[in-house]
Amino acid sequence: MPSLLTQIPKHTKYRHRLHLPAQDPPAVRYILPIQAANMDDFNSETDSDYASYWRDWFISSRGNEYFCEIDEDYLTDRFNLTGLNTEVQYYQYALDLVTDVFDLDCDDDMRETIEKSARHLYGLVHARYIVTTRGLSKMLDKYKKADFGKCPRVMCKSHPLLPMGQSDNPNVKAVKLYCARCEDIYNPKSSRHSAIDGAYFGTSFHNIIFQVYPALIPTKSTERYIPRIYGFKVHAPAALIRWQNGEKDDLRKRLRKLEIDSGFADDGEIDAEDTEDEDAMIEGTQEGGEIANQA
Amino acid sequence: MSSSSGSPESWISSFCSLLGHEYFAEISEDFIEDDFNLTGLNSQVAMYKEALEMILDVEPEEDEDDDEDEEEEEGDESIEGEERITRNRAAADRRHQRIASDLTITESSAEMLYGLIHQRFICSRAGIQQMSEKYELAHFGVCPRTFCDQVRTLPVGTSDVPGVDTVKLFCPSCLDIYVPPNSRFQTVDGAFFGRTFGPLFLLTFPEYDLSRKGQDVIGTGRSGTAAADSGEREKINGMNAHNLAPGLGKGKVYEPKIYGFKVSERARSGPRMGWLRKRPADIQELDEAAHFHPDNENSDEGSTINGISSRHRHAKAPRQNGGSPMSVVTNGEI
């Protein structure tokens, strides 16, 4: 089995372009059982017959499950890369590596550095690519397959997540996961994902996708957890929950006045809100029923 | 805790060391041996007696009829006859099979029984103390919510009845519940922890600094900080104000933005769930009794809603442990 890294063509420029149109994802996926073991095996001269794409290897390697594949066309259009040359070390070599035209003879350390730069470059281009029409649809497919995981919040009932960054600048915050149902952000479960830079997804992508595909917006649920002790609500959290429900009702009233669909599961039902109010009143009069750890 | 003094191979400790049972506390044998604590469980668990014996590592006492069998067989053994031996072997095989299948049934009902006792035990004084030690060491994991910043969670159930739902993690910082990250906990019944434990824990240990990260605690050992001066602390509705949902409120609500611009709530894709993570800027806004009072100065109702007038409550010096009936001391603190 030829090592992974030797599959990156070094001698034959543009060889793969003969076989595959750039728009189609490559049919052959790498199988990489010996990936880690051969990291420094860069210089071995074995040639391979694989249609080799650095990007293909990158997105299929472990830990990079959140990334989608960037089209060749997008990468080769210099306009899309504006400003990245100052952000990435060895920009030109890194770009060559990403586009599979890398043919520099250099030592292992150098290759390692360039490889790192290439990954960084790919991430930064990725943040731009996923807000394009094609990028959005690729990420949509992954979202539908729940490739980014599911919301850990019990009331969200395993709603699929979307990756996001809290900053558009690299090396600030790691990637987080956004749940469209509770509109909150969560840390990835696995440590191999929590090491990914959030800037590789950006602060806007997960909001843009719902503007482009409004049908994807999940119905919001007012269901929530209420702390109880032997069936009785606990006074302090219950008071906070009542206050939060007040905020929610204000929001719904505002939206109703503007005739905007609020998107809640029980929307349009004025009754629903009335019963909530009643509930609140009942709670209010039965406050003795709450366990108050009174000081 | 007394169980740890027993043999290391006790059923309870081996049960608690099983993969996926990391959240369980070791119930003390004293607690199980007190029949009062087991009230009503015999109707909920099949083979209750056998299960209880298994948990307590009592040598299974054979039932009367079994005893007879055994004596008979023992007697048989002394008489050497080929016919007898074959018959014995067949009987032994049969018995062995029966015992094997019985064992698995007993084992599973013992686990069920242990879980149900556990639900009660962790709400008792000794149990909640033990769970607080586990909490301090972050045995129950941390909150996955980004703005909660890795605070420690507590295991809870969404039902007190077994077989309804699996165990969940209650984050005291955002007052929400989450699915444990590891799938091995998806086989643990939530009823083994119950609905009560999580909130009761908060009221029992009001001095805990809930906003401390699990990571820090593991790093520094368990040295109590923060709660050092528990003299004058802001209280709200019977809880320390800084402990009421510290993970919520301004700056801890996610605001959706596109290229730096906030998404308006008027947009169809705009924010709708902000309320879930909000907290009033002035926490005293939540003191409903105090707000109710001035409006109804002359009405008796205002002052009797909670039995005590809110004004009185503020005047009184805060009692030790917030007046909790279960005066348990926070580990290593006070």
XYZ file of C-alpha atoms in Angstrom:
629
model
C 0.000 0.000 0.000
C 1.554 3.294 -0.966
C 1.718 5.805 1.785
C -0.832 8.532 1.903
C 1.456 11.381 1.295
C 3.104 9.846 -1.672
C -0.259 9.931 -3.291
C 0.069 13.626 -3.658
C 1.447 13.947 -7.176
C 4.684 15.785 -7.292
C 5.832 15.285 -10.819
C 2.751 15.300 -12.910
C 1.151 18.664 -12.958
C -2.564 18.781 -13.627
C -2.596 15.077 -14.258
C -5.926 14.494 -12.591
C -7.624 17.141 -14.627
C -7.549 14.791 -17.528
C -9.949 12.415 -15.824
C -12.370 14.414 -13.825
C -14.383 17.553 -14.416
C -13.808 19.980 -11.601
C -17.457 20.218 -10.639
C -17.893 16.575 -9.804
C -16.663 15.279 -6.513
C -14.047 12.639 -7.152
C -15.348 9.141 -7.259
C -12.375 7.564 -5.541
C -11.983 8.316 -1.856
C -8.751 7.648 -0.098
C -8.589 4.982 2.477
C -6.009 6.048 4.928
C -5.141 3.398 7.465
C -1.520 4.379 7.672
C -1.916 8.076 7.573
C -0.363 8.947 10.883
C 2.428 6.454 10.685
C 3.727 7.865 7.441
C 3.629 11.542 8.172
C 7.342 11.961 7.503
C 7.379 9.682 4.573
C 6.939 12.608 2.255
C 9.907 12.140 0.039
C 9.550 8.547 -0.965
C 9.404 8.410 -4.691
C 6.681 5.870 -5.111
C 4.272 7.049 -7.686
C 0.663 6.121 -7.453
C -2.144 5.701 -9.873
C -4.708 7.247 -7.606
C -6.551 10.298 -8.775
C -5.004 12.257 -5.986
C -6.470 15.327 -4.481
C -4.987 16.899 -1.429
C -8.420 18.270 -0.566
C -9.967 14.872 -0.838
C -7.464 13.482 1.599
C -7.966 16.455 3.889
C -11.729 16.264 4.216
C -11.733 12.515 4.643
C -9.077 12.454 7.322
C -10.074 12.031 10.924
C -11.046 15.198 12.768
C -11.913 17.081 9.602
C -15.459 15.787 9.323
C -16.891 19.288 9.572
C -15.235 20.482 6.362
C -16.755 20.215 2.926
C -14.742 20.047 -0.246
C -13.958 23.336 -1.925
C -14.365 23.343 -5.705
C -11.244 23.605 -7.775
C -12.773 26.533 -9.656
C -13.310 28.455 -6.477
C -9.744 27.874 -5.287
C -8.135 28.874 -8.568
C -10.024 32.147 -8.794
C -7.598 34.595 -7.194
C -10.411 36.969 -6.315
C -11.720 34.512 -3.768
C -8.368 34.445 -2.032
C -7.982 38.203 -1.665
C -6.012 39.091 1.436
C -5.173 35.537 2.432
C -1.575 35.850 1.231
C -0.803 37.972 4.267
C -2.512 35.510 6.576
C -0.785 32.334 5.438
C 2.904 31.533 5.537
C 4.359 30.196 2.276
C 1.093 31.169 0.680
C 2.025 30.155 -2.869
C 3.381 26.734 -1.909
C 0.402 26.106 0.319
C -1.945 26.999 -2.496
C -0.038 24.715 -4.851
C -0.366 21.887 -2.378
C -4.093 22.451 -1.954
C -4.604 22.527 -5.711
C -2.344 19.485 -6.233
C 0.298 21.212 -8.292
C 2.976 21.254 -5.622
C 6.341 20.193 -6.989
C 8.985 21.739 -4.787
C 11.857 19.600 -3.639
C 12.515 20.419 -0.046
C 13.267 18.772 3.285
C 10.750 17.225 5.631
C 10.555 20.147 8.018
C 9.792 22.489 5.188
C 7.129 20.192 3.856
C 5.621 19.911 7.290
C 5.433 23.693 7.551
C 3.909 23.982 4.111
C 1.451 21.230 4.918
C 0.387 23.149 8.012
C 0.015 26.338 6.017
C -2.024 24.481 3.444
C -4.436 23.304 6.115
C -4.710 26.836 7.461
C -5.275 28.224 3.972
C -7.887 25.601 3.255
C -9.732 26.525 6.434
C -9.733 30.222 5.656
C -10.939 29.674 2.107
C -13.507 27.268 3.512
C -15.052 30.038 5.620
C -15.575 32.045 2.426
C -16.627 29.124 0.308
C -19.422 27.853 2.568
C -21.379 31.069 2.196
C -21.462 30.711 -1.604
C -24.412 29.005 -3.234
C -22.499 25.822 -3.912
C -20.872 25.791 -0.536
C -24.182 26.298 1.223
C -25.740 23.378 -0.580
C -22.792 21.141 0.281
C -23.024 22.115 3.926
C -26.783 21.644 3.784
C -26.280 18.028 2.764
C -23.943 17.510 5.689
C -26.417 19.245 8.024
C -29.194 16.945 6.871
C -26.989 13.952 7.596
C -26.208 15.464 11.029
C -22.478 15.297 10.258
C -21.904 18.073 12.763
C -23.573 16.247 15.612
C -26.836 16.723 17.418
C -27.930 19.231 19.998
C -27.149 17.979 23.515
C -30.090 19.911 24.982
C -32.770 17.436 25.937
C -35.704 19.620 24.840
C -34.184 20.060 21.368
C -34.689 16.333 20.760
C -31.399 15.750 18.898
C -31.785 18.582 16.430
C -28.794 18.654 14.039
C -26.123 21.274 14.679
C -24.123 23.585 12.427
C -20.478 24.545 12.925
C -19.702 28.179 13.624
C -16.973 30.449 14.866
C -17.224 33.197 17.425
C -14.718 35.237 15.500
C -13.751 35.632 11.844
C -10.121 36.054 12.771
C -8.039 32.912 13.033
C -6.535 31.702 16.341
C -9.124 33.403 18.510
C -11.717 30.773 19.430
C -12.241 27.162 18.540
C -15.210 25.960 16.517
C -18.591 25.829 18.276
C -21.816 24.178 17.246
C -25.011 26.114 16.717
C -28.450 24.646 17.292
C -31.137 26.389 15.267
C -33.845 25.113 17.577
C -32.692 26.615 20.847
C -30.488 29.248 19.144
C -27.600 28.553 21.411
C -24.040 27.411 20.896
C -22.351 24.315 22.276
C -18.875 22.888 22.521
C -18.104 19.914 20.284
C -18.170 16.614 22.130
C -14.920 15.324 20.768
C -11.570 16.888 21.544
C -10.398 16.381 17.981
C -13.097 18.798 16.878
C -12.626 21.299 19.643
C -9.130 21.946 18.316
C -10.427 23.256 14.977
C -10.264 27.013 14.538
C -13.664 28.678 14.560
C -12.554 31.083 11.832
C -12.662 28.172 9.365
C -16.447 28.429 9.521
C -16.961 32.063 10.412
C -19.589 33.945 12.343
C -22.100 34.303 9.539
C -22.481 30.984 7.743
C -25.016 29.361 10.072
C -27.252 32.435 9.949
C -26.962 32.840 6.175
C -27.971 29.250 5.549
C -31.337 29.879 7.215
C -31.865 33.043 5.222
C -31.136 31.207 1.994
C -33.179 28.151 2.945
C -36.005 29.525 5.116
C -37.790 26.200 4.885
C -35.050 24.770 7.093
C -35.899 26.971 10.072
C -37.102 24.562 12.740
C -40.259 25.330 14.672
C -39.257 26.713 18.024
C -40.429 24.999 21.122
C -41.424 26.639 24.364
C -40.850 23.367 26.152
C -38.314 23.621 28.910
C -36.952 21.974 31.999
C -38.404 23.120 35.307
C -36.438 22.151 38.421
C -38.684 20.342 40.869
C -38.217 18.838 44.308
C -40.684 16.065 45.083
C -42.906 17.547 42.397
C -42.808 21.092 43.744
C -41.221 23.848 41.724
C -38.229 25.467 43.390
C -38.991 29.074 44.175
C -35.907 30.884 42.882
C -35.631 29.135 39.507
C -39.414 29.222 39.123
C -39.414 32.988 39.567
C -36.692 33.276 36.937
C -38.642 31.034 34.597
C -41.754 33.176 35.060
C -39.703 36.248 34.235
C -38.276 34.536 31.138
C -41.741 33.506 30.028
C -42.760 37.145 30.377
C -39.927 38.101 28.039
C -41.058 35.451 25.609
C -44.654 36.660 25.676
C -43.479 40.216 25.077
C -41.555 39.027 22.044
C -44.561 37.175 20.721
C -46.809 40.172 21.224
C -44.329 42.411 19.418
C -44.161 39.991 16.516
C -47.899 39.614 16.370
C -48.334 43.370 16.201
C -45.959 43.394 13.252
C -47.772 40.407 11.776
C -44.603 38.367 11.621
C -44.676 34.617 11.993
C -42.981 33.933 15.296
C -42.305 30.334 14.362
C -43.294 28.782 17.676
C -44.915 25.395 17.535
C -48.159 26.646 19.088
C -48.161 29.919 17.171
C -51.313 31.776 16.162
C -53.133 30.383 19.132
C -54.089 33.261 21.338
C -55.557 30.657 23.653
C -52.162 29.193 24.176
C -50.856 32.396 25.560
C -53.920 32.873 27.697
C -53.503 29.508 29.297
C -49.888 30.321 29.950
C -50.978 33.473 31.710
C -53.438 31.494 33.717
C -50.736 29.095 34.647
C -48.647 31.979 35.800
C -51.504 33.243 37.913
C -52.086 29.910 39.471
C -48.406 29.640 40.190
C -48.509 33.111 41.691
C -51.278 32.331 44.094
C -49.819 29.021 45.088
C -46.408 30.281 45.802
C -46.481 28.519 49.113
C -46.364 25.375 47.023
C -42.881 26.193 45.894
C -40.059 25.156 48.047
C -38.440 28.371 49.070
C -35.196 28.007 50.868
C -35.973 31.124 52.743
C -33.295 32.989 54.478
C -19.543 5.235 52.691
C -19.616 2.459 55.187
C -19.693 0.094 52.253
C -16.122 1.034 51.413
C -15.099 -0.522 54.691
C -16.472 -3.829 53.469
C -14.654 -6.165 51.136
C -13.523 -4.499 47.908
C -15.445 -7.091 45.939
C -18.832 -6.237 47.355
C -21.697 -6.232 44.893
C -22.272 -2.532 45.416
C -18.728 -1.460 44.702
C -18.435 -3.729 41.695
C -21.733 -2.366 40.395
C -20.540 1.200 40.806
C -17.273 0.487 39.043
C -18.956 -0.904 35.944
C -18.542 1.058 32.741
C -21.378 3.529 32.482
C -22.091 3.475 36.200
C -19.689 6.295 36.986
C -22.511 8.550 38.163
C -23.682 6.189 40.908
C -22.836 6.723 44.540
C -22.133 3.732 46.735
C -25.141 3.335 48.961
C -24.190 2.580 52.541
C -25.380 -0.792 53.764
C -26.980 0.838 56.784
C -29.287 2.721 54.477
C -30.357 -0.422 52.648
C -30.754 -2.425 55.832
C -33.265 0.103 57.167
C -36.576 -1.255 55.925
C -38.159 2.154 56.141
C -35.961 3.341 53.270
C -37.248 0.546 51.072
C -40.934 1.165 51.645
C -42.952 0.223 48.611
C -40.048 -1.060 46.549
C -41.033 -4.710 46.977
C -44.009 -4.135 44.718
C -41.878 -2.415 42.073
C -39.100 -4.959 41.761
C -39.470 -8.568 40.720
C -37.695 -11.100 42.943
C -37.300 -8.402 45.543
C -35.923 -10.614 48.273
C -33.290 -12.260 46.104
C -32.311 -8.903 44.631
C -31.893 -7.385 48.061
C -29.770 -10.304 49.192
C -27.605 -9.933 46.141
C -27.051 -6.238 46.775
C -26.130 -6.870 50.396
C -23.931 -9.860 49.476
C -25.901 -12.065 51.813
C -25.334 -15.736 51.061
C -28.505 -16.718 49.261
C -30.624 -18.572 51.754
C -32.229 -21.443 49.947
C -35.974 -21.559 50.199
C -37.423 -24.325 52.329
C -38.177 -26.655 49.434
C -34.744 -26.110 47.922
C -33.156 -26.915 51.233
C -34.935 -30.198 51.322
C -33.696 -31.010 47.843
C -30.197 -30.278 48.811
C -30.278 -32.343 51.938
C -31.716 -35.173 49.975
C -28.984 -34.907 47.396
C -26.307 -34.708 50.020
C -27.670 -37.833 51.456
C -27.653 -39.399 48.036
C -24.030 -38.641 47.528
C -23.010 -40.794 50.421
C -24.629 -43.751 48.747
C -22.605 -44.782 45.754
C -24.745 -46.096 42.943
C -24.309 -45.507 39.235
C -27.984 -45.085 38.728
C -28.068 -42.493 41.437
C -25.105 -40.604 40.016
C -26.628 -40.215 36.579
C -29.887 -39.127 38.069
C -28.022 -36.716 40.280
C -26.097 -35.329 37.376
C -29.266 -34.709 35.433
C -30.797 -33.026 38.433
C -27.676 -30.970 38.989
C -27.658 -29.894 35.349
C -31.244 -28.877 35.573
C -30.617 -27.025 38.773
C -27.559 -25.365 37.327
C -29.500 -24.114 34.350
C -32.233 -22.844 36.534
C -29.766 -21.070 38.753
C -27.994 -19.537 35.781
C -31.180 -18.116 34.337
C -32.317 -17.106 37.798
C -29.048 -15.341 38.341
C -29.445 -13.111 35.305
C -32.990 -12.269 36.329
C -31.901 -11.617 39.892
C -28.978 -9.587 38.642
C -31.200 -7.323 36.591
C -33.748 -6.891 39.343
C -30.913 -6.219 41.776
C -29.749 -3.445 39.470
C -33.259 -2.075 39.306
C -33.609 -2.242 43.074
C -30.231 -0.620 43.600
C -31.231 2.166 41.238
C -34.484 2.832 43.028
C -32.805 2.833 46.416
C -30.162 5.075 44.906
C -32.833 7.581 43.900
C -33.813 7.834 47.578
C -30.310 7.554 48.975
C -28.865 10.532 47.100
C -31.577 12.715 48.596
C -30.595 11.625 52.103
C -27.958 13.388 54.110
C -25.205 10.817 53.665
C -26.051 10.325 50.010
C -26.079 13.960 49.003
C -22.789 14.416 50.831
C -21.281 11.599 48.819
C -22.667 13.010 45.604
C -21.214 16.401 46.459
C -17.786 14.802 46.660
C -18.326 13.330 43.210
C -19.602 16.687 41.976
C -16.515 18.445 43.252
C -14.344 16.067 41.286
C -16.501 16.710 38.224
C -17.475 13.036 37.953
C -20.692 14.051 36.268
C -19.052 15.985 33.488
C -19.420 19.571 32.396
C -22.081 21.604 30.631
C -21.762 21.487 26.834
C -23.152 25.004 26.468
C -20.424 27.390 25.371
C -21.485 30.285 27.592
C -21.642 28.061 30.662
C -17.895 27.714 30.290
C -17.420 24.133 31.448
C -19.255 24.331 34.744
C -19.953 21.030 36.450
C -23.291 19.296 36.020
C -25.431 16.958 38.124
C -27.130 13.751 37.027
C -30.921 13.894 37.034
C -33.846 11.965 35.679
C -36.853 13.428 33.934
C -39.105 10.950 35.681
C -39.151 9.127 38.995
C -40.632 6.042 37.373
C -38.131 3.567 35.868
C -38.174 2.804 32.169
C -39.281 6.258 31.022
C -36.086 8.064 30.109
C -32.343 7.792 30.490
C -30.158 9.845 32.794
C -29.641 13.516 31.891
C -27.230 16.145 33.107
C -28.597 19.169 34.905
C -26.541 22.311 34.569
C -27.146 24.588 37.555
C -25.599 27.445 35.625
C -28.203 27.569 32.858
C -30.949 25.548 34.597
C -31.298 23.261 31.629
C -30.784 19.554 31.057
C -28.504 17.881 28.517
C -27.854 14.456 27.107
C -24.598 13.003 28.504
C -21.896 13.180 25.828
C -20.928 9.538 26.116
C -23.362 7.029 24.700
C -22.637 4.535 27.469
C -24.876 6.575 29.748
C -27.777 6.037 27.405
C -28.379 2.715 29.089
C -28.669 4.219 32.569
C -32.209 4.859 33.710
C -32.985 8.421 34.744
C -35.230 7.202 37.539
C -32.110 5.922 39.335
C -31.311 9.564 40.024
C -34.790 11.005 40.059
C -36.161 14.456 39.434
C -35.477 15.738 42.904
C -31.766 15.302 43.383
C -30.474 18.101 41.121
C -32.543 20.976 42.496
C -32.269 19.635 46.048
C -28.503 19.684 45.699
C -28.597 23.389 44.899
C -30.650 24.139 47.978
C -28.585 21.868 50.209
C -25.265 23.404 49.244
C -26.021 27.073 48.679
C -22.386 27.952 49.263
C -21.004 26.215 46.214
C -19.589 28.536 43.632
C -21.447 27.110 40.683
C -19.576 29.135 38.143
C -16.309 27.387 38.864
C -15.030 25.324 36.004
C -14.717 21.591 36.339
C -11.210 21.830 34.903
C -9.997 24.202 37.607
C -11.271 21.998 40.352
C -9.493 18.965 39.021
C -6.346 21.006 38.635
C -6.237 22.499 42.095
C -7.625 19.612 44.048
C -10.621 20.445 46.123
C -9.763 23.584 47.907
C -12.863 25.501 48.709
C -12.706 29.118 47.669
C -15.214 31.846 46.997
C -17.594 30.897 49.757
C -15.052 31.832 52.377
C -16.982 34.808 53.694
C -20.555 33.747 53.767
C -21.531 36.674 55.948
C -23.315 39.169 53.745
C -24.386 37.793 50.421
C -27.072 38.951 48.126
C -30.037 36.653 48.395
C -32.851 36.167 45.975
C -35.862 34.035 46.736
C -33.901 31.943 49.163
C -30.867 31.358 46.991
C -27.573 33.166 46.812
C -28.080 35.576 43.947
C -24.752 34.695 42.366
C -25.797 31.069 42.258
C -29.103 31.589 40.483
C -28.358 30.745 36.873
C -24.932 32.447 36.686
C -24.560 31.197 33.103
C -27.479 33.242 31.858
C -28.014 36.919 31.278
C -26.386 39.709 29.361
C -23.287 38.679 27.457
C -24.197 35.021 27.834
C -27.024 34.975 25.329
C -25.996 34.116 21.815
C -26.731 36.916 19.355
C -26.891 35.811 15.724
C -24.892 38.069 13.432
C -24.177 38.179 9.710
C -20.960 39.967 8.776
C -21.082 41.669 12.143
C -24.664 42.876 11.839
C -27.224 41.490 14.240
C -30.050 39.524 12.684
C -33.267 41.367 13.439
C -36.036 39.591 15.268
C -38.291 40.848 12.494
C -36.567 38.517 10.057
C -38.136 35.141 9.659
C -34.836 33.573 10.574
C -34.363 36.072 13.370
C -33.760 35.215 17.002
C -36.744 33.766 18.856
C -35.237 31.902 21.760
C -33.287 34.606 23.540
C -35.703 34.509 26.471
C -34.522 31.024 27.345
C -31.074 32.329 28.263
C -32.034 35.716 29.661
C -31.739 36.857 33.246
C -32.770 40.269 34.564
C -29.915 42.731 34.924
C -31.088 43.450 38.450
C -31.727 40.091 40.011
C -33.927 41.619 42.718
C -36.512 42.123 40.002
C -37.334 38.475 40.602
C -38.330 39.059 44.204
C -41.992 38.935 43.371
C -43.114 39.156 46.963
C -41.203 42.390 47.499
C -42.696 43.839 44.341
C -46.138 42.728 45.280
C -45.904 44.206 48.735
C -45.641 47.954 48.054
C -48.639 47.801 45.748
C -50.737 46.207 48.454
C -49.517 47.985 51.501
C -52.746 47.474 53.378
C -53.626 44.078 52.129
C -52.819 41.152 54.339
C -52.494 38.894 51.356
C -49.293 40.550 50.284
C -47.478 39.705 53.427
C -48.827 36.210 53.809
C -48.027 34.842 50.391
C -44.999 33.139 51.746
C -46.075 33.109 55.291
C -43.582 35.810 56.187
C -43.564 39.356 54.986
C -40.857 40.042 52.491
C -39.668 42.980 54.517
C -39.088 40.727 57.457
C -37.175 38.347 55.337
C -34.722 41.017 54.359
C -34.329 42.218 57.907
C -33.539 38.813 59.318
C -29.962 37.733 59.407
C -29.411 34.905 56.953
C -29.427 31.643 58.768
C -26.606 29.196 58.430
C -27.002 27.121 55.282
C -29.900 29.251 54.131
C -32.150 27.595 56.678
C -32.126 24.300 54.895
C -33.664 21.560 56.955
C -30.820 19.320 55.966
C -27.855 21.053 57.475
C -25.077 19.431 55.542
C -21.803 21.211 55.308
C -20.227 21.846 51.943
C -17.135 19.760 51.544
C -14.028 21.476 52.691
C -15.817 24.744 53.150
C -17.133 26.757 56.073
